[in-house]
Amino acid sequence: MAHGPAKGFSRWLFTTNHKDIGTMYLWFSFAMFLLGGSFAMIIRAELFQPGLQIVDPAFFNQMTTMHGLVMVFGAIMPAFVGLANWMIPLMIGAPDMALPRMNNWSFWILPPTFLILASSLFMEGGAPNFGWTFYAPLSTTYAPPSVTLFIFSVHAMGISSIMGSINIIATIVNMRAPGMTYMKMPLFVWTWLITAFLLVAVMPVLAGAVTMMLMDIHFGTSFFSAAGGGDPVLFQHVFWFFGHPEVYIIILPAFGVVSEIIPVFSRKPLFGYDSMVYATASIAFLSFIVWAHHMYTVGLPLAGELFYMYATMLIAVPTAAKVFNWITTMFKGSITLETPMLFAIAKVFLFTVGGFSGLMLAIAPADFQYHDSYFVVAHFHYTMVAGAIFALSAAVYYWLPKWTGKMYNEAMGKTHFWISFIGFNLTFFPQHFAGLAGMPRRIPDYNMMFADFNMMSSIGAFIYGSSQLLFLFNIVRTITHGKPVNSDKVWEGATTLEWTVPSPAPYHTFTTPPEVK
Amino acid sequence: MAGQSNTGHETYYVPESSSLAIRATIGLVMIVWGASHYIDHLSKPEEPSNAGFILVAGLVWFAITLFSWFATTIRENIQGMNSAQLKHSYVIGMQWFIFSEVMFFAAFFGALWYIRNLAGPWLAGAGAGDMNTLLWPGFEYSWPLMETPQQAVGGVSGQMAAGHLANNGAFSGPEHHLSFPGWSNMLHWLPLWNTIVLLTSSFTCHVAHVGLKENNRKKFNLWLGITVGLGLIFVVLQYMEYHEALVEYGLSLSSGVYGTTFFMLTGFHGFHVIMGTVMLLVQFLRSTTKGHFNSEDQFGFEASSWYWHFVDVVWVFLFLFVYIL
Ligand code: HEM
Ligand SMILES: [Cu+2]
């Protein structure tokens, strides 16, 4: 087993090594982040001023759709799977993932699938244009021909996700080092265990949704057609049964990341470890019974509105418990503000803003006003960009020295942070106001009264977007020119197992399991 | 057996590298590309297309890859490379795979529940708003749905022309349905026989398992063979039922939402029965020709049998919610 990596490109094609696969996931997701980001830049350029400027409305719709799909399924989810691959075996003292060949397959499905999906931009009729939520009948009766390709791409991504998750579950359940009981696992591992469960539970439902679409479009079924006795609203139920747990699939590993980072840089153990675990589990449970809060305006019966409203508000309780725990961890700690900590604190703070707007949206009668407005766009970017992508940035800075054995440039990291922070807020904070004043989402043109907010948004977006190039530059420079760290325990306050192996982590680690006390 | 490390733990077998994943990916990509272009092509058969060929080639390629993948794991197991811990990983993997299948069927059962209990009555005017007087005047809801809302208002022309769906979006209900025909006609009712066949097969599968645990290969082979046979009989009966539905009852995918849910639920189930039968057949051949499995080492069979019981349970729900209630 003392072999190093194979030479040449076949190393990456044939690898079964969790570190190689994690690295590929991370680079792939970064590429998708830039691709999805460039779609966003087109959107913001068009919205810089009222009136139609740069792209025609049909193409604008393709951009919003592809932006959402690429960011959710191509950037955020694979990035967290990449972290899971790299870190879970290291954190639980396992030699590798439980099912290494399947692991490689889960990764390699993704690049060709996204290539196929992106190629639909050049197809006759254009790329999917029905929004990342692909509501029927927009995505069935009125869909462009590329919808078929889209459906099969979603199937392929789903296969990849399900296999990846099964692997993570098997690894955590079966491969913990002796003495690593469940309640000793680092929280990142815990949050991923629960996330993987959510994925196995809801990705098949998404597969069901797109299968119903396929049959409606090509084989004459009437799931989503009232003329045949079906119901377009059924689509929304099936989709959001997947979709709401999906947003927690995105955020739970991010919770895990900040639960690792904040204690290290506060030099205090995490406050309320047990309650963190229970909060994560209750969030996961509740996420299955709140989906119709996305559908308050479709004409649900009153009892339904009330049920989903109260259930949704209930989620704020375990979520708040987490936020309190992070704050209490920092309280009276000896805090230092290196880049990972800056991103982690910003994540907690800005995610809380997103949580608050979520609570506002959860109030059914109020949502009649907010629904499908820029307020919703502001809400979910606070949760997904600040909540998930800030956590991902934090994770990359935090673990990069372990991955590469070299230290990133701290000044550049902090610059990246502050530009991101300012750019992000400048982009999305004004969208709250635009939305409350009535600006609808997914439109290429708008009323003059929204002009100022939109110009701010666009400038912020260009700032945020370009700061990611600095991020990329910093990573590449660390790999090529970074200062070697020369110690296992890179961060003074670190306690988890990955900091007991050399930096960079050798190709094979924990071939004999460590003893955990 | 698996190597022991100096701390007394078994070492976990991590294959050095493998081309299986890439080969499987190539197959999958061919299937994705081929299937979507082939299906698109169905509506414009005059244009030349090689998508069908790519789809078939992808399927064959994928089947071959899967075969060598399983052959590899079986070989590793026989060579004793698999520690007890690795074997347990396979067990966990199979269990969660079946769970994901449960959720896939849950989506379709959920859709059936929603259509029967909410969408249908609402279309016929139940609940607040009384929307059917405006949209579908004269539509009455009953299950199985024999007349679609579209028919109630006078066909496709009676409603807004819809996009570019298959069939031009025309849905006309069936002449007969396949639900419970009453006690007197029970014995001519195929679903009942299907139920009997499948329940019996779950039982015979269990007997085979008992035989294996007793290391009684003859018993194992016999009952496993019977199980495979029952699986085949089920598929044949299901085929007969489909034939009857399509040809005699005028029931098809486009017969409105009854045909939709009927064929999609029974169709996916039937597909899983075929998969399960193939899986059991492979285990049967492994046992009869290669002498694989004994009371200690039987994961391939066990995994297939779990799958088989799962398929059986799905049928019980189908029988209840699609045929009887
Ligand atoms: C306190 C917790 C949260 C509450 C109460 C909440 C509530 C809501 C509600 C009611 C909506 C529907 C608004 C509408 O369409 O009218 C919504 C939309 C959305 N939320 Fe949240 N949310 C919460 C947390 C999150 C998190 C953690 C994420 C993701 C990481 C998230 C992502 C989204 C997305 C993506 C949408 C919009 C989907 C779309 O229509 O495109 N939310 N949220
Ligand atoms: Cu939600």
mmCIF file with all atom_site columns, C-alpha atoms and ligand atoms in Angstrom, chain A residues 240 243-248 287 290-294 312 315 379, ligand 2:
data_model
loop_
_atom_site.group_PDB
_atom_site.id
_atom_site.type_symbol
_atom_site.label_atom_id
_atom_site.label_alt_id
_atom_site.label_comp_id
_atom_site.label_asym_id
_atom_site.label_entity_id
_atom_site.label_seq_id
_atom_site.pdbx_PDB_ins_code
_atom_site.Cartn_x
_atom_site.Cartn_y
_atom_site.Cartn_z
_atom_site.occupancy
_atom_site.B_iso_or_equiv
_atom_site.pdbx_formal_charge
_atom_site.auth_seq_id
_atom_site.auth_comp_id
_atom_site.auth_asym_id
_atom_site.auth_atom_id
_atom_site.pdbx_PDB_model_num
ATOM   1  C  CA . TRP A 1 240 ? -40.195 21.066 -3.801 1.00 0.00 ? 240 TRP A CA 1
ATOM   2  C  CA . GLY A 1 243 ? -36.132 21.205 -3.494 1.00 0.00 ? 243 GLY A CA 1
ATOM   3  C  CA . HIS A 1 244 ? -36.506 22.208 0.085  1.00 0.00 ? 244 HIS A CA 1
ATOM   4  C  CA . PRO A 1 245 ? -34.349 19.391 1.503  1.00 0.00 ? 245 PRO A CA 1
ATOM   5  C  CA . GLU A 1 246 ? -31.964 20.325 -1.300 1.00 0.00 ? 246 GLU A CA 1
ATOM   6  C  CA . VAL A 1 247 ? -31.385 23.782 0.185  1.00 0.00 ? 247 VAL A CA 1
ATOM   7  C  CA . TYR A 1 248 ? -30.449 22.083 3.448  1.00 0.00 ? 248 TYR A CA 1
ATOM   8  C  CA . SER A 1 287 ? -36.976 19.982 5.935  1.00 0.00 ? 287 SER A CA 1
ATOM   9  C  CA . VAL A 1 290 ? -42.120 22.418 4.789  1.00 0.00 ? 290 VAL A CA 1
ATOM   10 C  CA . TRP A 1 291 ? -41.864 22.212 1.016  1.00 0.00 ? 291 TRP A CA 1
ATOM   11 C  CA . ALA A 1 292 ? -45.103 23.992 0.209  1.00 0.00 ? 292 ALA A CA 1
ATOM   12 C  CA . HIS A 1 293 ? -43.794 27.285 1.623  1.00 0.00 ? 293 HIS A CA 1
ATOM   13 C  CA . HIS A 1 294 ? -42.590 27.759 -1.948 1.00 0.00 ? 294 HIS A CA 1
ATOM   14 C  CA . THR A 1 312 ? -41.447 26.508 8.315  1.00 0.00 ? 312 THR A CA 1
ATOM   15 C  CA . ILE A 1 315 ? -37.109 25.402 11.436 1.00 0.00 ? 315 ILE A CA 1
ATOM   16 C  CA . HIS A 1 379 ? -33.078 35.772 0.564  1.00 0.00 ? 379 HIS A CA 1
HETATM 17 CU CU . CU  C 2 .   ? -37.761 26.002 1.173  1.00 0.00 ? 2   CU  C CU 1
#
